[in-house]
Short mmCIF file of C-alpha atoms in Angstrom, two decimals:
data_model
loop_
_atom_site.label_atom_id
_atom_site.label_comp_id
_atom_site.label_asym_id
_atom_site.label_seq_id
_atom_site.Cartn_x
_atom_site.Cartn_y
_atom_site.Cartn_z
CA UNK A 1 0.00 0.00 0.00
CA UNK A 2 3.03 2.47 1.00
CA UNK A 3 4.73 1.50 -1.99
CA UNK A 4 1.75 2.57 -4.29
CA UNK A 5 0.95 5.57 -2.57
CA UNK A 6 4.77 7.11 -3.28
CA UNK A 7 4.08 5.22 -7.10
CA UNK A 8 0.70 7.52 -7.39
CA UNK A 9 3.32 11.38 -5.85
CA UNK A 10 6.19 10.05 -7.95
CA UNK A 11 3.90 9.86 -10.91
CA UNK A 12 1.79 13.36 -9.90
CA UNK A 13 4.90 15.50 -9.54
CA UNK A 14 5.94 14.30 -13.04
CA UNK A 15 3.12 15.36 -14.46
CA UNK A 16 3.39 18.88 -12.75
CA UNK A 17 6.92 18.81 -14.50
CA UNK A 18 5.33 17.98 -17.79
CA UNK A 19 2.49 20.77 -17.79
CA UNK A 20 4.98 23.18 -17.10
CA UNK A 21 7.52 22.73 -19.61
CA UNK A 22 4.59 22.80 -21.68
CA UNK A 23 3.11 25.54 -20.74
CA UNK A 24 6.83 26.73 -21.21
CA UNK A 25 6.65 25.88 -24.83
CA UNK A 26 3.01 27.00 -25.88
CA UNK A 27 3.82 30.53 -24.24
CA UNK A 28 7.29 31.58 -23.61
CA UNK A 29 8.98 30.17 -26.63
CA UNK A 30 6.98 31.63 -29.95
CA UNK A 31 7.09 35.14 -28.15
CA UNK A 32 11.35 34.50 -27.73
CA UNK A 33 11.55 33.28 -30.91
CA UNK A 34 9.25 36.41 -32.09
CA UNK A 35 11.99 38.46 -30.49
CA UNK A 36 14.66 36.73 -31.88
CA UNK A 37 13.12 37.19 -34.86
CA UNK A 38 13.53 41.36 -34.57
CA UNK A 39 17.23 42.83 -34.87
CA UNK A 40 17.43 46.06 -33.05
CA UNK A 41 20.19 48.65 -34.10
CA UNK A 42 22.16 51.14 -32.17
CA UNK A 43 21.29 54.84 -32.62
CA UNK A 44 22.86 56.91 -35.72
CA UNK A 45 24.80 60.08 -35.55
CA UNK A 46 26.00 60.44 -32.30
CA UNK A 47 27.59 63.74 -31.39
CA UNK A 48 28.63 65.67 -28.33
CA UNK A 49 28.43 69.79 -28.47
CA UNK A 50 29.28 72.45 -25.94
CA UNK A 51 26.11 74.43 -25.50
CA UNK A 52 27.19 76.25 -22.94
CA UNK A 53 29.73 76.89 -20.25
CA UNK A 54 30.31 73.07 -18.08
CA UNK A 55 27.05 72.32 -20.33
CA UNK A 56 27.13 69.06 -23.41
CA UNK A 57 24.53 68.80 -25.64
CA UNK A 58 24.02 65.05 -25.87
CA UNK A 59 21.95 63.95 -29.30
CA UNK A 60 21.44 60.92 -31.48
CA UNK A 61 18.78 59.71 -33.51
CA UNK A 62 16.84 56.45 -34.15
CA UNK A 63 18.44 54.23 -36.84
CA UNK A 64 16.41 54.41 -40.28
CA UNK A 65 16.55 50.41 -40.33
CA UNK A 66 14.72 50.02 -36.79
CA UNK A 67 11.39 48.33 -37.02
CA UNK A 68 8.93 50.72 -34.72
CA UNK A 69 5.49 48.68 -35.61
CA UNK A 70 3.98 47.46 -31.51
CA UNK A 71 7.53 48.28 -30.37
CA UNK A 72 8.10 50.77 -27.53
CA UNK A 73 11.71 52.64 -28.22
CA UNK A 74 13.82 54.14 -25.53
CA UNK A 75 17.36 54.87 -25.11
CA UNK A 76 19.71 53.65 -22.33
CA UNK A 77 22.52 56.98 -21.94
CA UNK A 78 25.72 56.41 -19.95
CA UNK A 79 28.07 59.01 -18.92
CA UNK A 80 31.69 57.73 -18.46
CA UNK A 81 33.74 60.46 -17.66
CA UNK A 82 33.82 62.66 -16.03
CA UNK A 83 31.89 61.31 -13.10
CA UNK A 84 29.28 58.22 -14.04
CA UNK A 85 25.86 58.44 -14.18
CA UNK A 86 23.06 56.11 -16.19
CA UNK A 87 19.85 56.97 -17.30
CA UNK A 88 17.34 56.02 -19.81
CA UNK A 89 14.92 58.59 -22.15
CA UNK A 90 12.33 58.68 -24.95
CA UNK A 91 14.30 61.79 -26.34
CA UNK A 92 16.90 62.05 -28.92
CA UNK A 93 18.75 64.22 -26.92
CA UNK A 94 19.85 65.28 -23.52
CA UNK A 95 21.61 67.99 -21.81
CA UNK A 96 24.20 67.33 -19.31
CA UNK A 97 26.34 69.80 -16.90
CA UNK A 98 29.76 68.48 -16.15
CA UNK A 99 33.07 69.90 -15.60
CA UNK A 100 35.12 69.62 -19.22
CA UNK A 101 38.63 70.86 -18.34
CA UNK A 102 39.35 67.06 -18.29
CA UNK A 103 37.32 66.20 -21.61
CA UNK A 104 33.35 64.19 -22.03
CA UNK A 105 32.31 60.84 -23.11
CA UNK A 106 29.47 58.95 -23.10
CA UNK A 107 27.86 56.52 -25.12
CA UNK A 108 24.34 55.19 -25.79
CA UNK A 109 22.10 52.31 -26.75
CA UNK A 110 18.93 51.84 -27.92
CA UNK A 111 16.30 49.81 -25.91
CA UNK A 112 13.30 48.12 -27.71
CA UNK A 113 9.98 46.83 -25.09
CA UNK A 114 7.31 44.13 -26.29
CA UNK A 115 5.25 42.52 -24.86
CA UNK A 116 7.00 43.06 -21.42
CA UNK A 117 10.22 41.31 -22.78
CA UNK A 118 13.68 43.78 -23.60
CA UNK A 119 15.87 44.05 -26.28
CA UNK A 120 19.36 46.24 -26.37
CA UNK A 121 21.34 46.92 -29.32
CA UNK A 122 25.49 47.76 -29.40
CA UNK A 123 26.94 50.96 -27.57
CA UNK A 124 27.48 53.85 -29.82
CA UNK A 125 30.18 56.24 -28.07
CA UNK A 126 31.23 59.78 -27.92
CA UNK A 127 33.95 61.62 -26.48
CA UNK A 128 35.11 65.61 -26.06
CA UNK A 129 38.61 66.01 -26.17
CA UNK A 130 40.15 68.06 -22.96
CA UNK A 131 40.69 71.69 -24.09
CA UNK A 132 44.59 72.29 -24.75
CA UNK A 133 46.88 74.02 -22.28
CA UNK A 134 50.00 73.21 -20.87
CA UNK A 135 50.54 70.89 -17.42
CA UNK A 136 49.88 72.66 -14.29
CA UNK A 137 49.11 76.07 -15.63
CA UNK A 138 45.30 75.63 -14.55
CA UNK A 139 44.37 77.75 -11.59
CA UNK A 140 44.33 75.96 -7.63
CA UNK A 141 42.91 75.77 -4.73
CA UNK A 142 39.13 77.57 -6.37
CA UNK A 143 36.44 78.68 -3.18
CA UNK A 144 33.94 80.75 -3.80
CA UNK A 145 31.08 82.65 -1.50
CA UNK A 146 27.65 84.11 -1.79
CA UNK A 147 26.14 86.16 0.32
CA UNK A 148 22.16 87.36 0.34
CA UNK A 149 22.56 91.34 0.74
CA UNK A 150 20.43 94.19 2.09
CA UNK A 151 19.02 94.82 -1.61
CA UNK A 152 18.20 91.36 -1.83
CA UNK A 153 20.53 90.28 -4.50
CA UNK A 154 23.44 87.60 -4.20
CA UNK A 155 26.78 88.43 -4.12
CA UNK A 156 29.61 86.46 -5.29
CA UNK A 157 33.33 86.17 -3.68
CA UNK A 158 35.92 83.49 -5.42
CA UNK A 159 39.31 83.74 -4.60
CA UNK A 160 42.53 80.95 -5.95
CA UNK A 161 46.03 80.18 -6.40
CA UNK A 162 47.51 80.18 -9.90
CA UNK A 163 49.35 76.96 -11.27
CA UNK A 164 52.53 76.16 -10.15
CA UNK A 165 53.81 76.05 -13.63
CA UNK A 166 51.72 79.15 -15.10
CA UNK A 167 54.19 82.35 -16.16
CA UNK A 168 54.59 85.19 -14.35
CA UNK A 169 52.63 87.27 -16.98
CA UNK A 170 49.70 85.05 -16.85
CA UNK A 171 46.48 86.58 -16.60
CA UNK A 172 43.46 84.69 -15.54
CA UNK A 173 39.79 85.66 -16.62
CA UNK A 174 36.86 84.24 -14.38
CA UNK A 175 33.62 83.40 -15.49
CA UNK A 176 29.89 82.17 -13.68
CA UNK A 177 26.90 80.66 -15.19
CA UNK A 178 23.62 80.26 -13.80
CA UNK A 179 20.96 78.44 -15.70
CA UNK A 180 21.44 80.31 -18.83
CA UNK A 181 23.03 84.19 -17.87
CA UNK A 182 27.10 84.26 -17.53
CA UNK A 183 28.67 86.98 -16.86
CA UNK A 184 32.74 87.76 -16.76
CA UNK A 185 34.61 89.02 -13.53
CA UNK A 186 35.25 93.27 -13.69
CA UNK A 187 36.79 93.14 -10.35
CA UNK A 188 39.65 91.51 -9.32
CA UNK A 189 42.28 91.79 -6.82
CA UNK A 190 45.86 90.55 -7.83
CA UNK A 191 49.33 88.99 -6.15
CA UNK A 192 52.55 90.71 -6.48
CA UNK A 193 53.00 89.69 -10.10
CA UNK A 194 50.07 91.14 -11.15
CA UNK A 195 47.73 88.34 -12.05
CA UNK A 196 44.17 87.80 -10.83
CA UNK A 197 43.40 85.61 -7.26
CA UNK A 198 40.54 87.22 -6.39
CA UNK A 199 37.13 88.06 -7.84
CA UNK A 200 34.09 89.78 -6.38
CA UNK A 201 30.27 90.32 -7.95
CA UNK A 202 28.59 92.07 -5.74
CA UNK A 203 25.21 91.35 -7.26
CA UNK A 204 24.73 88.41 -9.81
CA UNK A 205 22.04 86.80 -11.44
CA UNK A 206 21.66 83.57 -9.00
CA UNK A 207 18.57 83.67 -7.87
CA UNK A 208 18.16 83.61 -4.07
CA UNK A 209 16.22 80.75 -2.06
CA UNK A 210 16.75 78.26 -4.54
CA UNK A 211 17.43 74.50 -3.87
CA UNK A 212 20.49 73.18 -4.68
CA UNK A 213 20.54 75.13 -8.15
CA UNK A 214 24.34 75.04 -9.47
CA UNK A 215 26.98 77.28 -10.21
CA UNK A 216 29.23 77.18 -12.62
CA UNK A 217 33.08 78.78 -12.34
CA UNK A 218 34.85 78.94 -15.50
CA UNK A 219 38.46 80.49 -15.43
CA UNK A 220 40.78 80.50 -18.04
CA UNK A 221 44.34 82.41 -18.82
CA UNK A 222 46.38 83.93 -21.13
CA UNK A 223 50.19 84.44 -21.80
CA UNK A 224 53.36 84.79 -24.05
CA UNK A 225 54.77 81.64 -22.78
CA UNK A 226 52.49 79.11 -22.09
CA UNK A 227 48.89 77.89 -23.03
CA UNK A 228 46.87 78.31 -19.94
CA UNK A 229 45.04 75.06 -19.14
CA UNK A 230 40.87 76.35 -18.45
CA UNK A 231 39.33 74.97 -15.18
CA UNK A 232 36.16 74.79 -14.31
CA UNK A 233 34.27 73.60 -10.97
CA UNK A 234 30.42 73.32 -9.95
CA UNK A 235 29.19 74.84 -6.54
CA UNK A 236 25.52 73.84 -4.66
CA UNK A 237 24.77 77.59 -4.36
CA UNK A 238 23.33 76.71 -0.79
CA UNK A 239 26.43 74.80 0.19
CA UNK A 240 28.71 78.20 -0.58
CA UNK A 241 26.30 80.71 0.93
CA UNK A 242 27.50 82.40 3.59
CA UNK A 243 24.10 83.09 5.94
CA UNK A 244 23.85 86.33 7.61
CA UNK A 245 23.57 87.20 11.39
CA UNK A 246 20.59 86.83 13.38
CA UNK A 247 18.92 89.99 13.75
CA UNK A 248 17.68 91.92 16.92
CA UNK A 249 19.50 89.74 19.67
CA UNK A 250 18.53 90.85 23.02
CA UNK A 251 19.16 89.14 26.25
CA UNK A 252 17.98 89.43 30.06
CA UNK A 253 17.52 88.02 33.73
CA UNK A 254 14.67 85.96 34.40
CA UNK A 255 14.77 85.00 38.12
CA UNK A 256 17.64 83.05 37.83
CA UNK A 257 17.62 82.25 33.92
CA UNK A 258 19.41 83.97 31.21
CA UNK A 259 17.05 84.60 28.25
CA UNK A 260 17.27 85.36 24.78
CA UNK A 261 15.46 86.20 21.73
CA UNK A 262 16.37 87.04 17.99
CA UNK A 263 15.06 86.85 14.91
CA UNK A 264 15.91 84.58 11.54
CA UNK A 265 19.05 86.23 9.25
CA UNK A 266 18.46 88.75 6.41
CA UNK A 267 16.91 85.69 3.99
CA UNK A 268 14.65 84.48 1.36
CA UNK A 269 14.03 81.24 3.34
CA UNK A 270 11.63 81.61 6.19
CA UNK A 271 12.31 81.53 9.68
CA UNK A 272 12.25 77.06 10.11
CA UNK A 273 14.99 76.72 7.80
CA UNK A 274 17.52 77.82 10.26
CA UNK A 275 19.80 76.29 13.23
CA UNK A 276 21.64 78.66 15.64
CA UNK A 277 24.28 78.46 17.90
CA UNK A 278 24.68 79.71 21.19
CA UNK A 279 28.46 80.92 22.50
CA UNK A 280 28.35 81.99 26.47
CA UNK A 281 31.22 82.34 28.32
CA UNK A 282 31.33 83.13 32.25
CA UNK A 283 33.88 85.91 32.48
CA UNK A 284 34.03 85.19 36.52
CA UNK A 285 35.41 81.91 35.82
CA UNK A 286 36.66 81.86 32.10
CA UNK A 287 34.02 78.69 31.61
CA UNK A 288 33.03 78.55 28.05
CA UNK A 289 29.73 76.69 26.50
CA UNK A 290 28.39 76.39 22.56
CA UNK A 291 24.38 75.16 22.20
CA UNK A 292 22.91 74.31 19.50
CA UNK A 293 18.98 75.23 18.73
CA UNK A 294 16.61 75.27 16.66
CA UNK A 295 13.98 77.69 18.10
CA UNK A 296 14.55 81.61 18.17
CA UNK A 297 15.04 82.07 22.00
CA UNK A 298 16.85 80.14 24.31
CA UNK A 299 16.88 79.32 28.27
CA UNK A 300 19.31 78.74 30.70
CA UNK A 301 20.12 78.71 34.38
CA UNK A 302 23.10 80.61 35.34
CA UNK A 303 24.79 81.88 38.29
CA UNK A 304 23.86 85.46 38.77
CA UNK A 305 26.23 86.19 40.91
CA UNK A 306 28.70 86.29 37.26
CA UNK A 307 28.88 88.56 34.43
CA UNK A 308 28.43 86.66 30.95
CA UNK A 309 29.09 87.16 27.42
CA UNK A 310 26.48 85.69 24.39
CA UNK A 311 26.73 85.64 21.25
CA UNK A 312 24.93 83.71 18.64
CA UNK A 313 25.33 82.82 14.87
CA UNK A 314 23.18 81.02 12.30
CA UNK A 315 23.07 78.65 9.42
CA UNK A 316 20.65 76.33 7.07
CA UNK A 317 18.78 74.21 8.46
CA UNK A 318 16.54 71.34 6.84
CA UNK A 319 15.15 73.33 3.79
CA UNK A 320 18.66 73.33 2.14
CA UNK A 321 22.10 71.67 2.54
CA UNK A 322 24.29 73.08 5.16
CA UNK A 323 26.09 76.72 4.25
CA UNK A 324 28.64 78.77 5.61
CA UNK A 325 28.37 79.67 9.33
CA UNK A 326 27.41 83.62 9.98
CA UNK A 327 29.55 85.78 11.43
CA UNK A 328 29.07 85.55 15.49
CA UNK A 329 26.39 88.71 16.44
CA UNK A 330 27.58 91.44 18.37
CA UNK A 331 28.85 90.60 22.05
CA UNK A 332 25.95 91.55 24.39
CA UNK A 333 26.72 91.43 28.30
CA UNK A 334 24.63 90.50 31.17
CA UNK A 335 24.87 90.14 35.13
CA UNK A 336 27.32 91.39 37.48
CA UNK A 337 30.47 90.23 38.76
CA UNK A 338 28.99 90.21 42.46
CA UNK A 339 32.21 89.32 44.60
CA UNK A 340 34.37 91.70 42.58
CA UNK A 341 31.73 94.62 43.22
CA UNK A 342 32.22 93.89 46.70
CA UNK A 343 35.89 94.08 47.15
CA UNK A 344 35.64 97.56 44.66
CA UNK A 345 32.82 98.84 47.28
CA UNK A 346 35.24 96.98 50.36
CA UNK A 347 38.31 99.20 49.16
CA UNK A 348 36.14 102.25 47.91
CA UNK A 349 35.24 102.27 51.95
CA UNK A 350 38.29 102.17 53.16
CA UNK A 351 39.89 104.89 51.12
CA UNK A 352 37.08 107.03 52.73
CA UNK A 353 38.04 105.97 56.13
CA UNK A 354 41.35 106.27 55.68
CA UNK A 355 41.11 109.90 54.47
CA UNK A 356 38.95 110.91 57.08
CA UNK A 357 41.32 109.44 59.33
CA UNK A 358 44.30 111.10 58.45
CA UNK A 359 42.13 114.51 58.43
CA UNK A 360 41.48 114.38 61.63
CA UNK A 361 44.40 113.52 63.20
CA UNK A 362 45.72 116.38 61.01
CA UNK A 363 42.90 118.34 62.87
CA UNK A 364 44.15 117.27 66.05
CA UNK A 365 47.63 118.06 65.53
CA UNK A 366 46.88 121.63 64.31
CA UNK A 367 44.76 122.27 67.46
CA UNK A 368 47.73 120.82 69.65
CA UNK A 369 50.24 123.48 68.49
#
């Protein structure tokens, strides 16, 4: 009886087996084999243009032999240098905003969808030369700075070191670009061979309070001796934002707490998007503490018997990517040194006393003789 029962499972999982690689060969294989059937070719003239300043102008287009008929077309794009990144597209074309000092390629395949099943053709590729200039005549060391002013525009503050191997008689020409506008430097500040380290805007075209929009720094050179290498670099314009100060600190005694208020910095963002920091020292004692908020007042028991310092500073704060720290505000001062008022009042007393003193024994002695 055992032995017929494991006959009869032996004999029912085979036929599970059988249905499937049936069902395997009614269904799966004529819709291969219909794949199979269609060749899918790589995209046709395949170019790479500079449309703009650390901007490529990616475009292709579909190859005349591809079959389109119940076929869904994409295109798979890879970027190989100069940092990777893969995406796919309907489009023939596709901008792209890279650093080129170093040259561009990419390349790019086309990707064919039926009936849920994927087909890829052969790379095509595409490459930008680097621009020419001679080894280590590119500019160093590139930081730049904005700043949201009084008149609400942004300024702009760059400052580097030219290439070790740049002439004397260089002369280095900065450029920015944001979204479309660039503009070139008109003020710079120079080293003691008279080439430009330094550039300042002090209003630009970057619009302020928006996220993590780029920048683009081009710089490139001139001289009699050498072909000046370009360089080029891509700033977060809320990463390089210097915030401003928190306005209208005050601070004062509650019983025994110090408080203080203040309002958000001079910005576009509103008053959540910040974090603050809170410097108090205790000049009795020299004991120095930092805090960190989030609010726009802060609380804290102190010895009132001391005289402390506060100051406080600002930066972004969940809305955008961390900036530049603020200046520190303005040192305000609260409480009173009590012991040291003491000993001044102590010796203040005993100057009296000791005047008086000697007056009237000066008396005295007068009235003696």
């Amino acid at each position: 009886m055992v032995f017929l029962t494991d006959h009869l499972n032996i004999m029912a999982s085979m036929m599970r087996v059988c249905l499937i690689l049936l069902w395997i060969r009614i269904v799966v294989q004529p819709r291969t084999l219909q794949c199979k059937a269609v060749q899918v070719f790589p995209p046709v003239n395949f170019t790479l243009t500079v449309s703009a300043l650390a901007q490529v102008l990616l475009s292709w287009k579909l190859s005349p032999n591809q079959e389109q008929k119940n076929y869904t077309i994409r295109y798979d794009v890879k970027i190989l240098t100069p940092v990777f990144e893969e995406y796919d597209t309907m489009k023939t074309h596709s901008f792209q905003t890279a650093v080129l000092h170093n040259g561009f390629s990419a390349h790019v395949r086309t990707l064919l969808f039926h009936q849920g099943l994927q087909m890829t053709s052969d790379w095509v590729t595409a490459e930008l030369q680097p621009p020419p200039g001679a080894e280590n005549t590119a500019v160093t060391d590139l930081s730049c700075v904005t700043h949201f002013t009084i008149s609400s525009t942004v300024s702009l503050h760059c400052t580097w070191l030219p290439g070790k191997g740049a002439p004397e008689d260089t002369k280095y020409f900065l450029y920015y670009r944001y979204e479309t506008y660039m503009e070139e430097c008109q003020d710079y500040i120079k080293d003691k061979w008279n080439r430009n380290i330094e550039c300042r805007f002090s209003a630009t075209h970057i619009v302020p309070g928006e996220i993590d929009e780029l920048i683009v720094i081009h710089i490139n050179g001139s001289s009699k001796y050498a072909a000046i290498k370009p360089f080029q670099q891509l700033f977060n314009q809320n990463a390089i934002e210097k915030v401003n100060v928190p306005r209208n600190v005050t601070v004062f005694l509650e019983q025994n707490d110090l408080v203080a208020t203040w309002e958000k910095p001079l910005s576009t963002f509103p008053k959540g998007c910040f974090e603050y920091e809170f410097y108090l020292i205790n000049l009795k004692s020299g004991n120095k503490q930092v805090s960190k908020t989030y609010s726009h007042d802060f609380r804290l028991r102190i010895d009132v018997t001391c005289r402390y310092s506060i100051q406080i500073r600002a930066n972004h704060y969940m809305c955008a990517v961390n900036g530049f720290w603020s200046d520190w505000s303005e040192i305000l001062y609260i409480g009173e040194n009590k012991q040291e008022n003491l000993i001044v009042w102590s010796l203040a007393v005993l100057c009296v006393s000791t005047c008086c003193t000697v007056t009237l024994i000066a008396i005295a002695c007068k009235s003696a003789f």
